[in-house]
PDB file of C-alpha atoms in Angstrom:
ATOM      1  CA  UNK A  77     -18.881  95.938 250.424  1.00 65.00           C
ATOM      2  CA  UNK A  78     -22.033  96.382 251.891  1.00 77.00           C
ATOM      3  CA  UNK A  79     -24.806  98.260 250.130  1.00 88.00           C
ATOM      4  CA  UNK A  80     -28.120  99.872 250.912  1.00 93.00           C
ATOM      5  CA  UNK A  81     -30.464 101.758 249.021  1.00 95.00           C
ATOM      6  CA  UNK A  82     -33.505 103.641 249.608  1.00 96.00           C
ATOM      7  CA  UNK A  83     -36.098 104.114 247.404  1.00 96.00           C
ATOM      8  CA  UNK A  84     -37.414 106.735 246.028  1.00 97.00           C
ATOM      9  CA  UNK A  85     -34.272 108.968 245.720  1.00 95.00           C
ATOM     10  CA  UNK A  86     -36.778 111.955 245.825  1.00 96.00           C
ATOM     11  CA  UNK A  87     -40.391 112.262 246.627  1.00 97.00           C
ATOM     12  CA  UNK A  88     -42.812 115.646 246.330  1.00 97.00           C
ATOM     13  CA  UNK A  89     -46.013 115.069 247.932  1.00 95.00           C
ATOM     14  CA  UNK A  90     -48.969 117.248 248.819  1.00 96.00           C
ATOM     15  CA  UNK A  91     -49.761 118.422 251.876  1.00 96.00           C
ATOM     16  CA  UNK A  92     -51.945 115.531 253.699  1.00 96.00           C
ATOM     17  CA  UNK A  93     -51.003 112.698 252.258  1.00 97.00           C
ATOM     18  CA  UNK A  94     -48.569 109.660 253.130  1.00 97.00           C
ATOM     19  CA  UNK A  95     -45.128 108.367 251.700  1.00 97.00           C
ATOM     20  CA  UNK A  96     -43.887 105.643 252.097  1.00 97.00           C
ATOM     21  CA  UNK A  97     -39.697 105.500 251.483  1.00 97.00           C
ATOM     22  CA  UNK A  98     -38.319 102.046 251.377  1.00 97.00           C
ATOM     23  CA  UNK A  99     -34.917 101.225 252.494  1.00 96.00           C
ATOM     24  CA  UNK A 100     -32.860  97.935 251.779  1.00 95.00           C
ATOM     25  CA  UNK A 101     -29.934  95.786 252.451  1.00 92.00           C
ATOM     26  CA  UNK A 102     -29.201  94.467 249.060  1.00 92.00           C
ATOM     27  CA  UNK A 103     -26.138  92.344 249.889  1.00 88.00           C
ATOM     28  CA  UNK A 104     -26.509  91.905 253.724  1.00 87.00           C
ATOM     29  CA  UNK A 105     -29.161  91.069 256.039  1.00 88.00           C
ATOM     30  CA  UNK A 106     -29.392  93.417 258.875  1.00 87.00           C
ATOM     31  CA  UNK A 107     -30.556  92.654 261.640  1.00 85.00           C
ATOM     32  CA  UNK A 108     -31.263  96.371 263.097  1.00 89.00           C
ATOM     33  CA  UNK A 109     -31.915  99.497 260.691  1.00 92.00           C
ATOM     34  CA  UNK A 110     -31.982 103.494 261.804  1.00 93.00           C
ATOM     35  CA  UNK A 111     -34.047 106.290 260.440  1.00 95.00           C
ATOM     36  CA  UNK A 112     -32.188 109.598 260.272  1.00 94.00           C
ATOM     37  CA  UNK A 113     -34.009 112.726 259.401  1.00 95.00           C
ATOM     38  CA  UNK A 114     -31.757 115.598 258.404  1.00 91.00           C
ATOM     39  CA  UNK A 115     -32.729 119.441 258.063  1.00 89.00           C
ATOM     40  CA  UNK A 116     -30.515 121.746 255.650  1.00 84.00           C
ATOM     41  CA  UNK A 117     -27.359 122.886 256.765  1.00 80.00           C
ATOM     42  CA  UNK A 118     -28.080 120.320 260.118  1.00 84.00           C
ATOM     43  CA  UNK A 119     -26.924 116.934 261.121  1.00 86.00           C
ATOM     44  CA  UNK A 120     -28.469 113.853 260.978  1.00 89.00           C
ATOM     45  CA  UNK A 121     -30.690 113.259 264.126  1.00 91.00           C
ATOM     46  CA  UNK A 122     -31.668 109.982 264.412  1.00 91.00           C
ATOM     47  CA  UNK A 123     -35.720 109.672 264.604  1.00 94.00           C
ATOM     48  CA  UNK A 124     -35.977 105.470 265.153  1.00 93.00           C
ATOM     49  CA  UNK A 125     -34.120 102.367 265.646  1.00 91.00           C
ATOM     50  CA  UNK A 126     -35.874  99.436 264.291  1.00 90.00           C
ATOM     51  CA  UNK A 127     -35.006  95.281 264.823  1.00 86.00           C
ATOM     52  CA  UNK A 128     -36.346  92.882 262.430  1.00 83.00           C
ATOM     53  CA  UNK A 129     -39.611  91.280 263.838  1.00 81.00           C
ATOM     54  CA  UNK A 130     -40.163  93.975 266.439  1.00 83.00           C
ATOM     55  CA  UNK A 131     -41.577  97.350 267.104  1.00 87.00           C
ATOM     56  CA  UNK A 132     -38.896 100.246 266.640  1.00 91.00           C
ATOM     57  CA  UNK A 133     -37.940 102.219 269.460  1.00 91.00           C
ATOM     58  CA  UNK A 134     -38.664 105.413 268.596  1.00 93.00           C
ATOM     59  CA  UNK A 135     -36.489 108.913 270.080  1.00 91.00           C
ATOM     60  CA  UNK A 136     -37.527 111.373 272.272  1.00 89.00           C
ATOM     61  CA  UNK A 137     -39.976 114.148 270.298  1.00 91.00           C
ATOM     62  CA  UNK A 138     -40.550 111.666 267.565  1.00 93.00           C
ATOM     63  CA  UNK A 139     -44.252 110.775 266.402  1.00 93.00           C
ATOM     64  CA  UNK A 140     -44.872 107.145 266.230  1.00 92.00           C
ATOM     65  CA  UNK A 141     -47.796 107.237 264.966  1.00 94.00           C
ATOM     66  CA  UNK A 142     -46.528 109.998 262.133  1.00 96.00           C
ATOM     67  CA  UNK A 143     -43.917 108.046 261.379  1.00 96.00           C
ATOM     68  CA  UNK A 144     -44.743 104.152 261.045  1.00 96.00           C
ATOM     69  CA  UNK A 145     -41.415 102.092 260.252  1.00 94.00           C
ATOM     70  CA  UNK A 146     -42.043  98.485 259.543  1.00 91.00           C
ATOM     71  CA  UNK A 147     -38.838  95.796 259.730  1.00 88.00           C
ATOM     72  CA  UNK A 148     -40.789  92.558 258.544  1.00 82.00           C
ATOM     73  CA  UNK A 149     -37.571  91.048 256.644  1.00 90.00           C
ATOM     74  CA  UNK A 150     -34.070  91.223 257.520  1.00 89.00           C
ATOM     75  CA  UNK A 151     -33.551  92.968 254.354  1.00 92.00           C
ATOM     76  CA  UNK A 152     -36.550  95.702 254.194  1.00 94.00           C
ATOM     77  CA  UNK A 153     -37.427  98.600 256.381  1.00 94.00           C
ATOM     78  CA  UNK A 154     -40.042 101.411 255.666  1.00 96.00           C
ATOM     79  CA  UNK A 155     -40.912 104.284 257.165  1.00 97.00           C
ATOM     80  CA  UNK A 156     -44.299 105.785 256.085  1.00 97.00           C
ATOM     81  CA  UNK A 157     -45.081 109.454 256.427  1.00 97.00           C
ATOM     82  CA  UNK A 158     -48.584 109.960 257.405  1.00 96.00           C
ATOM     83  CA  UNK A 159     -50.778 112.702 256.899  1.00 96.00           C
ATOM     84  CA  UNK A 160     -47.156 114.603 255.424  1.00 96.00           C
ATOM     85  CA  UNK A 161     -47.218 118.325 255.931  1.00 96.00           C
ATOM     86  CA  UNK A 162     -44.407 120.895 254.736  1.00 96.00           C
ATOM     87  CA  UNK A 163     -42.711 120.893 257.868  1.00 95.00           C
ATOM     88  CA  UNK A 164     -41.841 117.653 257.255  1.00 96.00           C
ATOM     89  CA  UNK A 165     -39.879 118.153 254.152  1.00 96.00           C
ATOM     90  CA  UNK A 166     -36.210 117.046 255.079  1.00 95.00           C
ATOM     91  CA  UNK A 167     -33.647 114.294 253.808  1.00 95.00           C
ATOM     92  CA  UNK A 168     -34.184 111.328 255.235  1.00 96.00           C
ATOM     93  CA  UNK A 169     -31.444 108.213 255.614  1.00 96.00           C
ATOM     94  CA  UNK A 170     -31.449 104.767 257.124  1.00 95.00           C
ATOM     95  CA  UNK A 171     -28.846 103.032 257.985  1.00 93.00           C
ATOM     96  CA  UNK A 172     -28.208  99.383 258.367  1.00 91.00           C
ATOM     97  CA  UNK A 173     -26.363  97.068 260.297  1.00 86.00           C
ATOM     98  CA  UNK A 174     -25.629  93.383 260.150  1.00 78.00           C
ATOM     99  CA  UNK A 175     -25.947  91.074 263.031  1.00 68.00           C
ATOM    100  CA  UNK A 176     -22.681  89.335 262.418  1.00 67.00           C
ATOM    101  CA  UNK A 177     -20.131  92.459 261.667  1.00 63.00           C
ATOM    102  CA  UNK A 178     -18.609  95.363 264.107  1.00 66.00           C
ATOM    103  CA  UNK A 179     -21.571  96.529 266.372  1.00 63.00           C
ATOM    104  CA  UNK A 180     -20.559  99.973 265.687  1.00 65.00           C
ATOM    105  CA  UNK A 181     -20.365  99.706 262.082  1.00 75.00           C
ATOM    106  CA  UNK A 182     -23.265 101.194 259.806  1.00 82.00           C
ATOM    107  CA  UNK A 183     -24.416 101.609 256.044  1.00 87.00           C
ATOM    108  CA  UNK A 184     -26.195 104.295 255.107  1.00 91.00           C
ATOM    109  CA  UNK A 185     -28.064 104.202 252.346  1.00 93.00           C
ATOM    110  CA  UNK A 186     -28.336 107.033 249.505  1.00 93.00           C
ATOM    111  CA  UNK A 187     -31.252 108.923 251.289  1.00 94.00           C
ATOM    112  CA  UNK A 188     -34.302 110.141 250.674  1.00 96.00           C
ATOM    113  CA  UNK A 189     -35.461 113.777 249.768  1.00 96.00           C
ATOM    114  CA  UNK A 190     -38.969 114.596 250.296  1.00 97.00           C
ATOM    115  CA  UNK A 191     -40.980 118.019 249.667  1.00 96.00           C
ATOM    116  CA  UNK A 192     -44.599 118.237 250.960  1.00 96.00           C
ATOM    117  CA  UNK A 193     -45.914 120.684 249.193  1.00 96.00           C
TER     118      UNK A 193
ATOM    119  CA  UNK B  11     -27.368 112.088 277.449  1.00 78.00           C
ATOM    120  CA  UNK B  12     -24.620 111.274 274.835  1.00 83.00           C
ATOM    121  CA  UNK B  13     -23.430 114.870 273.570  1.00 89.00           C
ATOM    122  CA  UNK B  14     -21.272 115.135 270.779  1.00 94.00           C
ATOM    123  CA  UNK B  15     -19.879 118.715 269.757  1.00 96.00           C
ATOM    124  CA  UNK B  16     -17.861 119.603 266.873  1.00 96.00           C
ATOM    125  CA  UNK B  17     -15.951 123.100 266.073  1.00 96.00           C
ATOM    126  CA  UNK B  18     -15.675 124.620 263.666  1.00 96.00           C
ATOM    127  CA  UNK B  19     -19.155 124.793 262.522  1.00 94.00           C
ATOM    128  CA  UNK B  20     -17.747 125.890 259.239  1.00 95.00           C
ATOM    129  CA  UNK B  21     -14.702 126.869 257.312  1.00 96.00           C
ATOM    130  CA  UNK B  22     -13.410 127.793 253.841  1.00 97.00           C
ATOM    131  CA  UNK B  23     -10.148 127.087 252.665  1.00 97.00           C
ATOM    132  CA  UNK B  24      -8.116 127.504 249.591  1.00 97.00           C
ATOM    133  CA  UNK B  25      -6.493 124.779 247.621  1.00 97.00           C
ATOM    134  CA  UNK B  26      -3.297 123.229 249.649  1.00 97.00           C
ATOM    135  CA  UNK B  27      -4.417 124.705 252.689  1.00 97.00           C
ATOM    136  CA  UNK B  28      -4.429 122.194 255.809  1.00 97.00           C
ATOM    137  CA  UNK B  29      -7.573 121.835 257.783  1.00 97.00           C
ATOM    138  CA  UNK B  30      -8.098 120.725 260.833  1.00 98.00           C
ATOM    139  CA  UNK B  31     -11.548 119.671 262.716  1.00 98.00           C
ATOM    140  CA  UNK B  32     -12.834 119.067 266.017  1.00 98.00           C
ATOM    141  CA  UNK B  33     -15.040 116.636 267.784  1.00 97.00           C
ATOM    142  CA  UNK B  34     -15.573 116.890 271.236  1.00 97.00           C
ATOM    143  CA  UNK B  35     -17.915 114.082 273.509  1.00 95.00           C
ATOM    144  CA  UNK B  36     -19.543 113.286 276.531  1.00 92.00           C
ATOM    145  CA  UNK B  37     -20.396 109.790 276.707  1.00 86.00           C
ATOM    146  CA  UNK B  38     -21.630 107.127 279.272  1.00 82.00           C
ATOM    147  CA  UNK B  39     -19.167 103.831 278.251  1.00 81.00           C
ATOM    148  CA  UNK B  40     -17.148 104.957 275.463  1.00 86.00           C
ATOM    149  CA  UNK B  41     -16.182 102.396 272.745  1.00 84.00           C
ATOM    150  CA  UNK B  42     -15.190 104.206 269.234  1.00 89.00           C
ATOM    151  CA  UNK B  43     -15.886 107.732 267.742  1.00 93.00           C
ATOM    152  CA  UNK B  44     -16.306 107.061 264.319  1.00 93.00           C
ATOM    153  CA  UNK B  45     -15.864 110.381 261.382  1.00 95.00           C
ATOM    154  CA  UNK B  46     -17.995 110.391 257.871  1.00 93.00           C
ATOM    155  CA  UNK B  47     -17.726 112.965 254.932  1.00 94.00           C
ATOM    156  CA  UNK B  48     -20.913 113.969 253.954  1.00 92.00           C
ATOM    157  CA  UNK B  49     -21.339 115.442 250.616  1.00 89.00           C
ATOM    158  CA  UNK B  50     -24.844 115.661 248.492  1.00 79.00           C
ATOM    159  CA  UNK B  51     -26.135 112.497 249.795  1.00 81.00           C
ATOM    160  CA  UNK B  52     -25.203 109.917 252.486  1.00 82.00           C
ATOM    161  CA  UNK B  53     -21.998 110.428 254.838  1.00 89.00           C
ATOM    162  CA  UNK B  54     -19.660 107.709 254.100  1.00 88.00           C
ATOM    163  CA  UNK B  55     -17.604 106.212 256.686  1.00 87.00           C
ATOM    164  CA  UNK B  56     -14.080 107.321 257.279  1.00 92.00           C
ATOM    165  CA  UNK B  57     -12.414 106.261 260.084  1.00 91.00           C
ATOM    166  CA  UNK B  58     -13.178 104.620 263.400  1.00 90.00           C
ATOM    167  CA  UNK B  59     -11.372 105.166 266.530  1.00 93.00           C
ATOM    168  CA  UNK B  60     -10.739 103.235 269.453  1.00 90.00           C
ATOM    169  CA  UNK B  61      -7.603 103.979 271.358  1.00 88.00           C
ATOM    170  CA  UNK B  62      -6.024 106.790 272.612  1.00 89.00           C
ATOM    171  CA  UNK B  63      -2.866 108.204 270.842  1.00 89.00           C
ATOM    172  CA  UNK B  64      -3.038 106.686 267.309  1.00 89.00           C
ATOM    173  CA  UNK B  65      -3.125 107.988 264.668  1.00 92.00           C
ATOM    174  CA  UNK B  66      -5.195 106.451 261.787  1.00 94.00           C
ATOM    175  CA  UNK B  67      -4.520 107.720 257.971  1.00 95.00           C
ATOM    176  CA  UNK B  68      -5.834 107.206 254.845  1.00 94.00           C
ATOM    177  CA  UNK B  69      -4.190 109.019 252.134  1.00 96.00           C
ATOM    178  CA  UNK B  70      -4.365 113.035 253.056  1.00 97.00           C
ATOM    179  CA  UNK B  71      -6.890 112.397 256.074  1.00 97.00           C
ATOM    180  CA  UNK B  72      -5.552 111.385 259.601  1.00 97.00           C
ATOM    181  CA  UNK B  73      -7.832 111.276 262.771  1.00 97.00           C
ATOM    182  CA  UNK B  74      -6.337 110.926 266.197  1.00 96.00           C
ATOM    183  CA  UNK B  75      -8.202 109.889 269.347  1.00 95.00           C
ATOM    184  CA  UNK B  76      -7.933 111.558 273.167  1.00 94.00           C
ATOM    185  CA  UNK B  77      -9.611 109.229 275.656  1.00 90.00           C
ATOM    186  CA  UNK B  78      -8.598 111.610 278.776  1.00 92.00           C
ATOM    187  CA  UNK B  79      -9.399 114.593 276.810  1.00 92.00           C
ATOM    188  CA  UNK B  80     -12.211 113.548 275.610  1.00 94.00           C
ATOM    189  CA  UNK B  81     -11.764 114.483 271.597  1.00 95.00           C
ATOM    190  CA  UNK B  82     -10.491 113.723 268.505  1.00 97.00           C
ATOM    191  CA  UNK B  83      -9.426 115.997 265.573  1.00 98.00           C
ATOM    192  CA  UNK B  84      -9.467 115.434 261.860  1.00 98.00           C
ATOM    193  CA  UNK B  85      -6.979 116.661 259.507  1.00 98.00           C
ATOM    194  CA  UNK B  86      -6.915 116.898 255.927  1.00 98.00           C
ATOM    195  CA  UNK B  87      -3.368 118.284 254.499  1.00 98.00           C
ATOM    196  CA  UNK B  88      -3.413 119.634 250.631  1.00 98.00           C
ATOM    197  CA  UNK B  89      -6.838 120.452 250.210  1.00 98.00           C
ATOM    198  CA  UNK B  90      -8.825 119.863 247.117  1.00 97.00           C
ATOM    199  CA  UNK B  91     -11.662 120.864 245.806  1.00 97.00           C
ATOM    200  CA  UNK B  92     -13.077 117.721 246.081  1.00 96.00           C
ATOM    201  CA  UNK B  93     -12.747 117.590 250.180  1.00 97.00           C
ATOM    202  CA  UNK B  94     -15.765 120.052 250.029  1.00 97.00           C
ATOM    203  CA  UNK B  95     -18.628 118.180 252.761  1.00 96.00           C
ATOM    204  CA  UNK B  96     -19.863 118.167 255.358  1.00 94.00           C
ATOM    205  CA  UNK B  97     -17.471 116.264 257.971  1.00 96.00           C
ATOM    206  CA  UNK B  98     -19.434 114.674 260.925  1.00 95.00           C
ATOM    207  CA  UNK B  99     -18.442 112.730 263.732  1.00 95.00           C
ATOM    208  CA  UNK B 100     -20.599 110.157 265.798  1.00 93.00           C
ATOM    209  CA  UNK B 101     -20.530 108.036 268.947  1.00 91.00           C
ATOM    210  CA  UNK B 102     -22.094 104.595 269.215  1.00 84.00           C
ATOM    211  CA  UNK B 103     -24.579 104.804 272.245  1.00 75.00           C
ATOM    212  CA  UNK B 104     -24.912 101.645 274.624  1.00 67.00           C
ATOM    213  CA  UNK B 105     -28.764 101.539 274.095  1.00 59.00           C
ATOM    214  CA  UNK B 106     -30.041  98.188 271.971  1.00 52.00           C
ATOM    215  CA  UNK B 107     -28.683  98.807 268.618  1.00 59.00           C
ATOM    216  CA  UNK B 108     -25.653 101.138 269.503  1.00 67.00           C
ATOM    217  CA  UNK B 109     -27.531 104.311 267.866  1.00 79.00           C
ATOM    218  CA  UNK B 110     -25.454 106.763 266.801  1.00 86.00           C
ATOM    219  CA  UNK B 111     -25.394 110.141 268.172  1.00 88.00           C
ATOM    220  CA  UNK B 112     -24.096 112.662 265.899  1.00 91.00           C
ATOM    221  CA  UNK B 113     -22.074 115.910 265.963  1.00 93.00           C
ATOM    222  CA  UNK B 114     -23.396 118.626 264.177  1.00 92.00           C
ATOM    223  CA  UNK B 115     -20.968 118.917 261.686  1.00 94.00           C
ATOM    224  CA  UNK B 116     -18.426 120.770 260.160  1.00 96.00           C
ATOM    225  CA  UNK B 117     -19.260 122.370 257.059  1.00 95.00           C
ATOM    226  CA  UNK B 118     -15.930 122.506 254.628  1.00 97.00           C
ATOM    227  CA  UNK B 119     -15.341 124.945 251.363  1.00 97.00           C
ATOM    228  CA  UNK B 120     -11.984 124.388 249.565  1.00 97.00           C
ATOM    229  CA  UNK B 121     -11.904 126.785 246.950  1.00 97.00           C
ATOM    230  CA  UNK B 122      -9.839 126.700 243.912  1.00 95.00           C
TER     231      UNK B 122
END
């Protein structure tokens, strides 16, 4: 089956500073990835929407320039967190999808918890 | 804007109990509401569903679709322990990508 992983699993930063989490098609190439952010005890709300090659699209309320994603391969995205501050501690996921199987069909990878302390 | 409610927001349960969860949707060209279980890290995909009036199974889960209604409803009969998660249900948008929209989630305790 398909696989993705992110990378780190978990991530404690100080206040100020930027992450960068890394997130991976291992078996698949995908064509489009999606950045999740999730909140405890919340859903997943989906921050950006990224094709390989081009900028991401990011959603409504969502920093761009906070949150930089780069898709340069069709099997690596990153989002960076710039300038992190403790409000932006949350889980974050991507998800992947190939251009070739069901359009509605995704692959989340393992996530990514980060703390800014 | 794609809306996508589910009810309850959380229930516990006790070991053989049935359960049975709601997902409600508003959406402009519908395709497939898809469910995920959700437990300490990323939801895994459990069924997607197209059509109206069947039902899909896997072992003690079934989902079941409502086009006019506009729902569909999880069940999990015989409870374990293990069915603990969170249960969320999503919509594929018809923006570039088909971005999910999520539910917010049902929050499940099946105690011992």
């Amino acid at each position: 089956g398909a696989v993705v992983s992110q990378h780190p699993s978990r991530v404690i930063c100080k206040s100020g500073t930027s992450v960068k989490i890394e997130c991976r098609s291992l078996d698949f190439q995908a064509t489009t990835m999606f950045w999740y952010r999730q909140f405890p005890k919340q859903s997943l709300m989906l921050m950006a929407t990224s094709n390989e090659g081009s900028k991401a699209t990011y959603e409504q309320g969502v920093e761009k320039d906070k949150f930089l994603i780069n898709h340069a391969s069709l099997t690596l995205s990153t989002l960076t967190v710039t300038s992190a501050h403790p409000e932006d501690s949350s889980f974050y996921i991507c998800s992947a999808r190939s251009g070739t199987g069901d359009p509605y069909e995704q692959y989340f990878g393992p996530g990514t918890r980060l703390t800014v302390t | 804007e794609d809306k996508v409610v589910q009810s309850p927001l959380s229930l516990v349960v006790h070991e053989g109990d049935t359960v049975t969860l709601n997902c409600s949707y508003e959406v402009t060209n519908f395709r497939s509401l898809l469910w995920y279980k959700q437990e300490k890290k990323a939801p895994t995909f459990l069924f997607m569903l197209t059509s109206s009036g069947i039902e899909k199974k896997s072992g003690r889960l079934s989902s079941i679709l409502d086009k006019k209604e506009l729902f569909s409803i999880l069940n999990i009969t015989a409870t374990q322990t293990g069915d603990s998660a969170i249960y969320l249900c999503a919509v594929p948008g018809r923006a570039a990508g088909n971005k999910l929209t999520f539910g917010g989630g049902t929050r499940v305790l099946v105690k011992p």
